[in-house]
Coordinates of C-alpha atoms and ligand atoms in Angstrom, one line a residue:
M1 CA -5.4 -23.1 14.0
A2 CA -5.1 -25.8 16.4
E3 CA -8.5 -25.0 18.4
A4 CA -8.8 -26.5 22.2
G5 CA -9.9 -29.9 22.8
S6 CA -10.0 -30.6 18.9
F7 CA -8.4 -33.0 17.5
A8 CA -5.8 -31.2 16.3
E9 CA -4.7 -29.7 19.6
R10 CA -4.9 -33.2 21.5
V11 CA -2.2 -34.4 18.7
K12 CA 0.2 -31.1 18.9
Q13 CA -0.2 -32.1 22.4
Q14 CA 0.7 -35.8 22.4
A15 CA 3.6 -35.9 19.7
D16 CA 7.1 -34.9 19.8
I17 CA 8.1 -32.3 18.2
V18 CA 12.0 -33.4 18.2
R19 CA 11.1 -36.9 17.5
V20 CA 8.5 -35.7 14.1
V21 CA 11.4 -33.2 12.7
G22 CA 14.3 -36.2 14.3
E23 CA 13.1 -38.3 11.0
Y24 CA 13.8 -36.0 8.9
V25 CA 16.4 -33.9 10.1
R26 CA 20.0 -35.1 11.5
L27 CA 19.3 -33.7 15.4
R28 CA 21.9 -32.5 18.0
K29 CA 21.3 -31.1 21.3
S30 CA 22.9 -27.4 21.8
G31 CA 21.4 -26.7 25.0
Q32 CA 18.2 -26.3 25.7
N33 CA 17.5 -27.1 22.2
F34 CA 18.5 -29.7 20.0
S35 CA 20.2 -27.7 16.6
G36 CA 20.5 -29.7 12.5
L37 CA 21.1 -28.7 9.4
C38 CA 18.0 -26.9 8.1
P39 CA 16.5 -28.5 5.3
F40 CA 14.5 -25.7 4.1
H41 CA 18.1 -24.0 2.3
S42 CA 21.5 -25.7 1.9
E43 CA 24.2 -24.6 4.6
K44 CA 27.5 -26.1 6.2
T45 CA 26.5 -25.2 9.8
P46 CA 23.9 -25.6 11.4
S47 CA 20.8 -23.4 11.2
F48 CA 17.7 -24.9 11.7
N49 CA 16.7 -25.8 16.0
V50 CA 13.8 -27.7 17.2
H51 CA 12.6 -26.2 21.0
P52 CA 11.6 -29.3 22.9
V53 CA 9.7 -27.2 24.9
K54 CA 7.9 -24.8 23.3
Q55 CA 7.6 -27.4 20.8
I56 CA 8.3 -24.7 17.3
Y57 CA 11.7 -25.0 14.7
H58 CA 13.3 -22.1 13.6
C59 CA 15.7 -21.5 11.0
F60 CA 18.1 -18.8 11.5
G61 CA 19.5 -19.1 8.5
C62 CA 16.6 -18.7 5.9
G63 CA 13.8 -17.9 8.7
V64 CA 11.8 -20.8 8.6
G65 CA 10.0 -21.8 11.6
G66 CA 6.6 -23.1 13.3
D67 CA 5.4 -26.2 15.3
V68 CA 4.9 -29.6 14.1
F69 CA 2.3 -29.6 12.0
K70 CA 3.7 -26.6 10.2
F71 CA 7.0 -28.7 9.7
V72 CA 5.1 -31.1 8.2
M73 CA 3.4 -29.8 6.1
E74 CA 6.4 -27.6 4.7
M75 CA 8.3 -31.2 3.9
D76 CA 5.9 -33.4 2.9
K77 CA 3.9 -30.4 0.6
I78 CA 0.3 -31.5 2.2
S79 CA -2.7 -29.9 3.6
F80 CA -3.0 -29.2 6.7
P81 CA -5.6 -31.2 8.0
E82 CA -3.1 -34.0 5.9
A83 CA 0.0 -32.9 8.2
I84 CA -2.4 -33.1 11.1
R85 CA -3.2 -37.2 10.4
A86 CA -0.1 -37.3 9.7
V87 CA 1.4 -36.2 12.4
A88 CA -0.6 -37.8 14.5
E89 CA 0.1 -41.9 12.5
K90 CA 4.1 -41.2 12.6
C91 CA 3.2 -40.6 16.5
G92 CA 1.0 -43.6 16.9
I93 CA -2.0 -41.6 17.8
A94 CA -5.2 -42.9 16.5
V95 CA -7.5 -41.1 13.8
P96 CA -11.1 -40.4 14.1
R97 CA -13.2 -40.5 11.3
P98 CA -13.3 -37.5 10.0
R99 CA -16.1 -35.2 11.7
E100 CA -19.5 -34.0 9.8
R101 CA -19.0 -30.4 9.2
T102 CA -21.9 -28.1 9.1
P103 CA -24.0 -28.6 6.0
E104 CA -22.5 -25.5 3.9
E105 CA -18.7 -26.7 5.0
R106 CA -20.5 -30.1 2.9
Q107 CA -21.4 -28.3 0.2
E108 CA -19.0 -26.3 -0.7
N109 CA -16.0 -29.8 -0.3
Q110 CA -18.7 -31.1 -2.2
Q111 CA -18.5 -28.5 -5.5
R112 CA -14.9 -28.2 -4.9
T113 CA -14.4 -32.3 -5.7
S114 CA -17.1 -31.9 -8.1
L115 CA -15.0 -29.0 -10.5
V116 CA -11.8 -30.3 -9.7
E117 CA -14.0 -33.3 -11.5
L118 CA -15.0 -31.2 -13.8
H119 CA -11.1 -30.1 -14.9
K120 CA -10.4 -33.4 -15.2
E121 CA -12.9 -34.8 -17.9
A122 CA -12.7 -31.0 -19.7
A123 CA -8.7 -31.9 -20.2
A124 CA -9.4 -35.3 -21.2
F125 CA -12.1 -34.1 -23.8
F126 CA -9.9 -31.3 -25.3
V127 CA -7.0 -33.8 -25.3
Q128 CA -9.2 -36.1 -27.8
Q129 CA -10.3 -32.9 -29.9
L130 CA -6.6 -32.3 -31.2
N131 CA -6.3 -35.5 -31.8
G132 CA -9.9 -37.0 -33.0
T133 CA -11.6 -34.2 -34.9
P134 CA -10.7 -32.5 -38.1
E135 CA -10.5 -29.3 -36.7
G136 CA -8.6 -30.2 -33.5
R137 CA -5.9 -32.1 -35.9
A138 CA -5.5 -28.8 -38.5
A139 CA -4.8 -27.5 -34.6
K140 CA -2.9 -30.3 -34.1
A141 CA -0.3 -29.4 -36.9
Y142 CA 0.0 -25.8 -36.3
L143 CA 1.8 -26.8 -33.1
L144 CA 3.9 -29.1 -34.8
D145 CA 4.6 -26.9 -37.5
R146 CA 6.0 -24.5 -33.7
G147 CA 7.7 -27.3 -33.0
L148 CA 6.2 -29.1 -30.3
D149 CA 5.8 -32.4 -31.5
S150 CA 3.2 -35.2 -29.7
E151 CA 5.5 -36.7 -27.7
A152 CA 5.3 -33.1 -25.6
M153 CA 1.8 -32.5 -26.4
A154 CA 0.6 -35.2 -24.2
R155 CA 3.2 -34.9 -21.7
F156 CA 1.7 -31.3 -21.3
G157 CA -1.9 -32.6 -21.7
I158 CA -2.4 -29.8 -24.2
G159 CA -6.0 -30.0 -26.4
F160 CA -8.1 -27.7 -28.5
A161 CA -10.6 -26.0 -27.9
P162 CA -12.9 -26.6 -31.1
S163 CA -15.0 -23.5 -32.6
G164 CA -18.7 -24.7 -32.3
G165 CA -19.1 -23.2 -29.1
E166 CA -20.8 -25.7 -27.6
A167 CA -18.9 -28.8 -27.8
L168 CA -17.6 -29.1 -23.7
L169 CA -20.7 -27.8 -22.6
R170 CA -22.7 -31.1 -24.9
A171 CA -20.2 -32.8 -23.1
M172 CA -20.3 -31.9 -19.6
K173 CA -23.9 -30.7 -19.3
Q174 CA -25.6 -34.1 -18.7
K175 CA -22.9 -35.3 -15.6
Y176 CA -22.8 -31.5 -13.6
P177 CA -25.6 -29.5 -12.2
E178 CA -26.0 -26.5 -13.7
K179 CA -24.0 -24.4 -10.6
V180 CA -21.0 -26.6 -11.3
L181 CA -20.8 -25.7 -14.7
E182 CA -21.9 -21.4 -14.1
A183 CA -19.0 -22.2 -11.4
S184 CA -15.7 -23.6 -13.5
G185 CA -15.6 -20.4 -15.6
L186 CA -15.7 -22.7 -18.1
F187 CA -18.4 -21.8 -19.9
S188 CA -20.6 -18.0 -20.2
R189 CA -23.3 -16.8 -20.4
D190 CA -25.5 -15.1 -23.8
Q191 CA -28.3 -12.6 -23.4
N192 CA -31.2 -14.9 -23.5
G193 CA -29.0 -16.9 -20.5
R194 CA -27.5 -19.8 -22.1
F195 CA -24.3 -21.3 -21.9
Y196 CA -22.2 -21.6 -24.7
D197 CA -17.9 -22.4 -24.1
R198 CA -15.9 -20.2 -22.5
F199 CA -13.3 -21.1 -24.6
R200 CA -13.5 -21.8 -28.6
R201 CA -11.2 -22.4 -31.8
R202 CA -7.9 -22.1 -28.9
V203 CA -5.4 -24.6 -27.9
M204 CA -5.7 -25.8 -24.5
F205 CA -3.3 -25.5 -22.2
P206 CA -4.1 -27.5 -18.2
I207 CA -3.0 -25.0 -15.7
A208 CA -2.0 -27.8 -12.2
N209 CA -2.2 -26.7 -8.9
D210 CA 0.7 -27.6 -7.1
S211 CA -0.2 -31.5 -5.6
G212 CA -1.2 -31.8 -10.3
K213 CA -4.7 -31.3 -9.7
V214 CA -5.8 -29.0 -13.1
V215 CA -7.9 -26.5 -11.5
A216 CA -7.8 -23.9 -14.9
F217 CA -7.0 -23.9 -17.7
G218 CA -4.8 -20.7 -20.5
G219 CA -6.7 -20.8 -23.8
R220 CA -4.2 -19.8 -27.5
A221 CA -5.5 -18.3 -30.2
L222 CA -5.1 -20.4 -32.9
G223 CA -3.8 -17.5 -35.7
D224 CA -4.8 -14.0 -35.4
D225 CA -8.1 -14.4 -32.3
L226 CA -8.2 -12.1 -29.5
P227 CA -7.0 -12.3 -26.9
K228 CA -4.1 -14.6 -27.6
Y229 CA -4.6 -15.8 -24.6
L230 CA -7.8 -16.6 -22.8
N231 CA -7.2 -18.0 -19.1
S232 CA -9.2 -19.7 -16.6
P233 CA -11.0 -16.3 -14.5
E234 CA -11.2 -16.8 -10.5
T235 CA -12.6 -19.7 -9.4
P236 CA -13.3 -21.7 -6.0
I237 CA -10.5 -24.1 -7.3
Y238 CA -8.4 -21.6 -8.9
S239 CA -6.7 -18.6 -8.0
K240 CA -4.4 -17.2 -10.4
S241 CA -2.5 -15.1 -7.8
N242 CA -1.8 -18.4 -5.6
I243 CA -0.4 -21.3 -8.8
L244 CA 3.1 -21.3 -10.4
Y245 CA 2.8 -22.7 -13.9
H246 CA 4.9 -26.4 -14.0
L247 CA 5.7 -26.1 -9.9
D248 CA 4.0 -29.7 -9.5
R249 CA 6.6 -30.8 -12.0
A250 CA 9.4 -29.0 -11.2
K251 CA 8.9 -29.2 -7.3
E252 CA 11.9 -31.9 -7.3
A253 CA 14.4 -30.4 -9.7
L254 CA 14.1 -27.3 -7.6
R255 CA 14.8 -29.1 -4.0
R256 CA 17.9 -31.2 -6.3
D257 CA 19.2 -28.1 -8.3
D258 CA 18.1 -24.7 -5.2
C259 CA 17.1 -22.7 -7.6
A260 CA 13.9 -22.1 -9.7
V261 CA 14.1 -20.6 -13.8
L262 CA 11.3 -18.3 -13.5
V263 CA 10.0 -17.4 -17.2
E264 CA 6.3 -15.7 -18.0
G265 CA 3.7 -18.3 -19.9
Y266 CA 3.4 -21.5 -20.3
M267 CA 5.2 -21.6 -24.6
D268 CA 7.9 -20.5 -22.2
A269 CA 8.0 -23.1 -19.8
I270 CA 7.1 -25.7 -22.2
A271 CA 9.9 -25.3 -24.4
V272 CA 12.5 -24.7 -21.0
A273 CA 11.5 -27.6 -19.9
R274 CA 11.6 -29.3 -22.9
A275 CA 15.2 -29.0 -22.8
G276 CA 16.1 -30.6 -19.9
I277 CA 15.8 -28.1 -18.0
S278 CA 12.2 -29.0 -15.6
N279 CA 13.3 -26.5 -12.5
V280 CA 11.2 -23.9 -14.0
V281 CA 8.1 -22.5 -13.5
A282 CA 6.0 -19.4 -14.7
S283 CA 4.1 -17.0 -13.7
C284 CA 1.7 -16.9 -16.7
G285 CA -0.9 -14.8 -16.8
T286 CA -0.5 -12.2 -14.3
S287 CA 2.5 -10.0 -13.2
L288 CA 3.9 -11.8 -10.5
T289 CA 2.6 -12.1 -6.8
E290 CA 3.9 -12.4 -2.7
P291 CA 2.5 -15.4 -2.4
Q292 CA 3.7 -17.2 -6.1
V293 CA 7.2 -15.8 -4.0
K294 CA 6.6 -17.4 -0.9
L295 CA 4.9 -20.9 -2.6
L296 CA 8.7 -21.0 -4.5
N297 CA 10.4 -20.2 -1.6
R298 CA 9.1 -23.4 -0.2
F299 CA 11.6 -25.3 -2.5
T300 CA 14.4 -22.4 -3.3
R301 CA 15.6 -19.3 -2.5
K302 CA 17.7 -19.4 -5.5
I303 CA 15.7 -17.8 -8.7
I304 CA 16.7 -16.6 -11.9
V305 CA 14.5 -14.1 -13.8
N306 CA 14.0 -15.0 -17.8
Y307 CA 10.9 -12.7 -19.0
D308 CA 10.8 -11.0 -22.4
P309 CA 13.2 -9.1 -23.1
D310 CA 10.2 -6.8 -24.7
T311 CA 9.3 -3.2 -23.0
A312 CA 6.7 -5.2 -21.3
G313 CA 8.8 -7.9 -20.4
Q314 CA 11.7 -5.7 -18.9
A315 CA 8.5 -3.8 -17.3
A316 CA 7.6 -7.3 -15.4
T317 CA 11.3 -8.2 -14.7
E318 CA 11.6 -4.7 -12.6
R319 CA 8.4 -5.1 -11.5
S320 CA 9.3 -8.8 -10.1
L321 CA 12.1 -7.7 -8.6
T322 CA 11.0 -5.4 -6.3
I323 CA 9.3 -8.3 -4.8
L324 CA 11.4 -11.0 -4.7
L325 CA 13.9 -9.2 -3.3
E326 CA 11.3 -8.4 -0.3
Q327 CA 11.0 -11.7 0.3
G328 CA 15.3 -12.6 0.6
A329 CA 15.2 -14.3 -2.7
E330 CA 18.5 -14.3 -5.0
V331 CA 17.9 -13.5 -7.6
K332 CA 19.9 -13.7 -10.9
V333 CA 18.6 -12.3 -14.0
L334 CA 19.4 -13.2 -17.7
A335 CA 18.1 -11.5 -21.0
L336 CA 18.4 -12.7 -24.0
P337 CA 20.4 -11.9 -26.9
G338 CA 17.9 -10.9 -29.7
G339 CA 14.8 -9.3 -28.1
K340 CA 14.2 -13.6 -27.7
D341 CA 12.0 -15.2 -25.2
P342 CA 13.0 -18.4 -24.6
D343 CA 10.7 -20.4 -26.3
S344 CA 12.2 -18.9 -29.5
F345 CA 15.9 -18.5 -28.1
I346 CA 16.2 -22.6 -27.9
K347 CA 13.8 -22.9 -31.1
A348 CA 16.4 -21.3 -33.1
E349 CA 19.6 -21.7 -31.0
G350 CA 19.0 -25.1 -28.5
A351 CA 19.4 -26.3 -25.8
A352 CA 22.8 -26.4 -24.8
A353 CA 23.2 -22.8 -25.7
Y354 CA 20.1 -21.4 -23.3
T355 CA 21.7 -23.6 -20.6
K356 CA 24.8 -21.6 -21.0
L357 CA 23.3 -18.4 -20.4
L358 CA 21.5 -19.4 -17.9
K359 CA 24.6 -19.9 -15.8
E360 CA 26.0 -17.0 -17.1
A361 CA 23.0 -15.3 -15.7
P362 CA 23.9 -12.1 -13.6
P363 CA 23.3 -11.6 -10.6
Y364 CA 20.1 -8.8 -10.4
V365 CA 22.1 -5.6 -10.1
D366 CA 24.3 -6.4 -12.8
Y367 CA 21.4 -6.6 -15.1
L368 CA 19.8 -3.0 -13.4
I369 CA 22.8 -1.0 -13.5
S370 CA 23.6 -2.6 -17.6
R371 CA 19.4 -0.9 -18.3
A372 CA 20.1 2.4 -15.8
R373 CA 24.1 2.7 -18.7
K374 CA 21.9 2.7 -20.9
M375 CA 19.3 6.5 -20.3
D376 CA 21.7 9.2 -20.5
M377 CA 25.1 9.3 -18.8
T378 CA 26.8 13.0 -20.5
T379 CA 24.2 14.9 -18.2
A380 CA 23.9 15.3 -13.9
E381 CA 20.3 14.9 -14.7
G382 CA 21.0 11.2 -16.4
K383 CA 22.8 9.7 -14.0
L384 CA 20.3 11.2 -12.0
R385 CA 17.3 9.3 -13.0
A386 CA 19.8 6.3 -12.8
V387 CA 20.5 6.6 -9.6
N388 CA 17.1 7.2 -9.1
F389 CA 16.1 4.2 -11.3
L390 CA 18.4 1.9 -8.8
L391 CA 17.6 3.0 -5.5
P392 CA 14.9 1.8 -4.7
Y393 CA 16.2 -1.5 -5.7
V394 CA 19.3 -1.7 -4.2
Q395 CA 17.6 -1.0 -0.8
R396 CA 15.5 -3.5 -0.8
V397 CA 17.9 -5.6 0.0
P398 CA 17.5 -6.7 3.5
D399 CA 21.3 -7.2 3.6
R400 CA 23.6 -3.7 5.1
I401 CA 27.0 -5.4 3.5
L402 CA 25.3 -6.4 0.3
R403 CA 23.6 -2.9 0.0
S404 CA 27.3 -1.5 0.7
E405 CA 28.8 -3.4 -1.2
W406 CA 25.8 -2.9 -4.5
A407 CA 26.5 0.9 -4.1
T408 CA 30.2 1.0 -4.4
R409 CA 29.5 -1.0 -7.6
I410 CA 26.6 1.3 -8.7
A411 CA 28.8 4.5 -8.0
Q412 CA 31.9 2.9 -9.9
Q413 CA 30.3 1.6 -13.0
L414 CA 28.2 4.8 -13.2
R415 CA 30.9 7.0 -12.6
I416 CA 29.5 9.1 -9.8
E417 CA 31.2 9.7 -6.4
E418 CA 30.9 7.9 -4.2
P419 CA 29.7 9.7 -0.6
V420 CA 27.6 11.6 -3.2
L421 CA 25.8 8.0 -3.8
R422 CA 25.9 6.6 -0.3
E423 CA 24.0 10.1 1.0
S424 CA 21.3 9.9 -1.5
M425 CA 20.7 6.7 -0.2
R426 CA 21.0 7.6 2.9
K427 CA 18.0 9.8 2.2
A428 CA 16.5 7.4 -0.1
A429 CA 16.3 5.3 2.2
N430 CA 15.4 7.7 5.7
E431 CA 11.8 8.7 3.4
R432 CA 10.9 5.3 2.3
R433 CA 11.5 4.3 7.0
S434 CA 9.2 6.9 7.4
E435 CA 7.0 6.0 4.6
V436 CA 6.4 2.8 5.0
K437 CA 7.1 2.5 8.8
A438 CA 10.6 1.2 10.2
R439 CA 10.2 -2.6 9.0
P440 CA 12.8 -5.0 11.5
E441 CA 15.7 -5.6 9.7
L442 CA 16.9 -9.5 8.6
A443 CA 20.4 -9.1 9.8
G444 CA 21.6 -8.1 13.0
R445 CA 19.5 -7.8 15.7
A446 CA 15.6 -6.1 15.7
G447 CA 14.2 -4.8 18.6
K448 CA 15.8 -3.5 22.1
P449 CA 16.8 -5.3 24.7
A450 CA 14.5 -4.1 26.4
E451 CA 11.1 -5.0 23.8
R452 CA 12.9 -8.1 22.6
R453 CA 13.1 -9.9 26.5
L454 CA 9.3 -7.8 27.4
V455 CA 8.6 -10.4 24.8
Q456 CA 9.8 -12.8 26.3
I457 CA 8.6 -12.2 29.8
L458 CA 5.4 -12.7 28.2
I459 CA 5.4 -15.6 26.7
E460 CA 7.8 -17.2 29.7
S461 CA 5.9 -15.7 33.1
E462 CA 3.3 -18.0 34.7
D463 CA 2.7 -15.6 37.2
F464 CA 2.0 -11.8 36.1
R465 CA 1.4 -12.5 32.6
S466 CA -2.2 -11.2 32.1
R467 CA -0.9 -7.8 34.4
L468 CA 1.7 -7.0 32.3
A469 CA -0.5 -6.9 29.5
Q470 CA -2.5 -4.3 31.1
E471 CA -0.3 -2.3 31.7
I472 CA 1.4 -2.6 28.4
R473 CA -1.8 -1.7 26.4
A474 CA -3.5 0.2 28.5
E475 CA -0.6 3.1 27.8
E476 CA -0.2 2.1 24.5
L477 CA 4.1 1.6 25.8
H478 CA 3.6 -0.7 22.3
K479 CA 3.3 1.5 19.7
G480 CA 5.9 2.9 17.3
L481 CA 8.7 -0.4 19.1
E482 CA 10.0 -3.2 16.3
V483 CA 8.2 -5.5 17.7
E484 CA 4.6 -3.7 17.8
R485 CA 2.7 -5.9 15.8
I486 CA 4.4 -8.7 17.5
L487 CA 3.5 -6.9 21.0
T488 CA -0.1 -6.9 19.8
V489 CA -1.2 -10.1 19.4
L490 CA 0.4 -11.3 22.4
V491 CA -1.4 -9.2 23.9
E492 CA -3.8 -9.1 23.4
S493 CA -3.8 -13.8 23.7
C494 CA -2.2 -13.1 27.0
E495 CA -4.8 -11.1 28.5
S496 CA -6.9 -14.0 28.4
G497 CA -4.2 -14.9 31.0
A498 CA -3.6 -19.0 28.7
R499 CA -0.2 -19.7 28.7
P500 CA 1.0 -17.7 24.7
D501 CA 1.5 -20.9 21.5
A502 CA 4.3 -19.4 20.0
A503 CA 3.9 -21.2 16.4
A504 CA -0.2 -20.1 16.8
L505 CA 0.6 -16.7 17.0
A506 CA 2.8 -16.7 14.5
M507 CA 0.3 -17.4 11.7
A508 CA -0.8 -14.4 12.5
L509 CA 2.2 -12.3 11.9
E510 CA 3.7 -11.7 9.0
D511 CA 6.7 -13.2 7.7
R512 CA 9.1 -11.0 9.3
D513 CA 7.8 -10.8 12.9
R514 CA 7.2 -14.4 12.2
R515 CA 10.8 -15.0 11.9
L516 CA 12.0 -11.8 15.0
L517 CA 8.9 -13.8 16.9
F518 CA 11.0 -17.2 16.9
E519 CA 14.3 -15.7 16.9
I520 CA 13.3 -14.0 21.0
A521 CA 11.7 -17.2 22.1
F522 CA 15.1 -19.2 21.4
E523 CA 17.1 -16.8 22.8
S524 CA 17.7 -18.6 26.6
A525 CA 16.5 -16.3 29.4
A526 CA 16.9 -16.5 33.1
P527 CA 13.2 -16.6 34.7
S528 CA 11.9 -12.9 35.0
T529 CA 10.1 -11.1 37.7
W530 CA 8.3 -8.3 38.3
E531 CA 10.5 -5.9 38.9
E532 CA 12.1 -6.7 36.0
A533 CA 9.1 -5.9 33.4
E534 CA 9.0 -3.4 35.6
S535 CA 12.3 -2.3 34.4
C536 CA 11.3 -3.5 30.7
L537 CA 8.2 -0.8 31.0
T538 CA 10.1 2.3 32.4
V539 CA 12.6 1.6 29.2
L540 CA 9.4 2.1 27.4
R541 CA 8.9 5.7 29.3
R542 CA 11.5 6.9 29.3
R543 CA 11.2 6.6 25.5
L544 CA 8.1 8.0 24.9
V545 CA 9.1 11.0 26.9
E546 CA 12.1 11.4 25.0
E547 CA 9.9 10.8 21.9
E548 CA 7.2 13.5 22.3
L549 CA 10.4 15.8 23.9
A550 CA 12.1 15.8 20.5
A551 CA 8.8 16.5 18.7
V552 CA 8.1 19.5 21.2
Q553 CA 11.1 20.7 20.1
R554 CA 10.9 20.4 16.6
Q555 CA 8.2 22.2 17.1
I556 CA 9.6 25.5 19.3
E557 CA 12.6 25.3 16.3
S558 CA 9.5 26.1 13.9
Q559 CA 7.1 28.3 15.7
A560 CA 11.0 30.6 16.2
A561 CA 10.6 30.7 12.8
A562 CA 7.3 31.3 12.4
A563 CA 7.8 33.6 15.4
G564 CA 5.2 36.8 16.6
A565 CA 2.7 33.5 18.3
M566 CA 4.1 33.9 21.9
G567 CA 1.0 32.3 23.4
E568 CA 1.7 28.5 21.2
M569 CA 5.3 29.2 22.5
R570 CA 5.0 29.7 25.8
K571 CA 2.7 25.9 25.9
L572 CA 5.5 24.7 24.4
L573 CA 8.3 25.5 26.5
E574 CA 6.5 24.6 29.8
R575 CA 5.9 21.5 28.7
K576 CA 9.7 20.9 27.1
Q577 CA 10.3 21.7 31.5
E578 CA 8.0 19.2 32.6
L579 CA 9.2 16.1 30.0
R580 CA 13.3 17.4 30.9
R581 CA 12.1 16.9 35.1
R582 CA 10.3 13.4 33.9
L583 CA 13.4 12.4 32.2
E584 CA 15.5 13.2 35.3
S585 CA 13.4 12.3 38.0
P586 CA 13.9 8.9 38.8
P587 CA 11.5 6.2 38.0
Q588 CA 8.8 5.4 40.1
Ligands
LIG601 ZN1 16.7 -22.4 6.1

């Protein structure tokens, strides 16, 4: 992230992470680290740590971690360049004028600025159409009839795109070059290559990014036009899988209540927000994506999913559960009675009734069990189907104890013998492991001691770091380890001989690996010696031999079963002997 010699690098070297974090969190010295209550999740005993030497932070509770810039980015919800400036200012480092960029970068930047500007003007244009034209007023009457008052329309910036097909184009084409109009996604071209308005005769909902800038629109058809909902296409400023509708307005409430209500569409989000529940966001025109969950997790991990109760909504709920659980979210599911979506429910039953149901929303497993119980439970096949429906979700729960509790509940509720269920779970877990390759568990210590120690030695030891890295790479000793991906990036950075920067390495890693790396980085340890490093390597080498031995043994058994292939069998037996000998002989 911070390139050598860059301003960012200079700031990072001069800034003291303990001081910067200390502005947000009350830190206490504990051992060689500082610790305090995590600002990213609510807790009563401190599991948030700052390492003054490595200049990183890590929370053992929720797993966040990074360098000083990452911390300020996440706390203040700002971009990387903004964080550099913020840290520099906090530490009294003079900020230079922005450096001249390459012509391409400058152009891209300019285009993005123009696109944001264009969207802002378009939003104002649509609002003006809604209030100031006969066609717009008719649309407004329709919205009023649907229960949205003028105050709500103003609050959410709702507007109207007229039916003519050129209204927005006429308003914008003098001000913006064709390239910008083209890139905005607000216009399409006809057969003759002429622009026309993409959105026609639609109620327009501005979609803002998390800093509140309008970057796209959702258009709802007036009457029976199809499609009912039309959204902006992907543009340089809009990627639908990275944006949650209403997040810009929900931020504060999300942090305060430490909980999010997740709904499907903008009408739902607006209805829920108007009911006084401002911690609501909508996934909007897409099934929930991993980047969206990560975005939301910056504010809270407790999420109540409230999708439509129709078949499509149920499928979407189940898909989103998968992603939420994998990201370690604490999920509840609200399925509204009477087949109602949040918008129609609140209209019919009122805000208080909705709030009450929200508070009573059951944990996701209860929701899933009640779904499973709707299957035919009178036959063995039916029960099997129900179990197969439930297992993939239970398997995604990172915590082992929680998983076990759910197993007991499922067995009780579906009237299945618990041992039988647990056996299915074990089998499913094994299949999943061989499919996905073992992922380190969050709970408990992932990575065996020798592996963990090697990671630490590579980070710490100045003297033989590159030699050690070369040996690991040459023999591919990191392959198949729980720390494989960590060692891959670490070894690469160590071969240059430079001191690896844990925060920079973390950038190249997925969430779980990043957490593991930080956990290891925070373990205090005695200085290492080459002998110790060698003994770790020996453990790994032995493990490789053991694995091959097991594979050979399996082959021997299957060959014996096939019988007849004597030549092949002899080779395997010889190899087996050789591997046994290696395990028995003392390490060189
Ligand atoms: Zn935390």
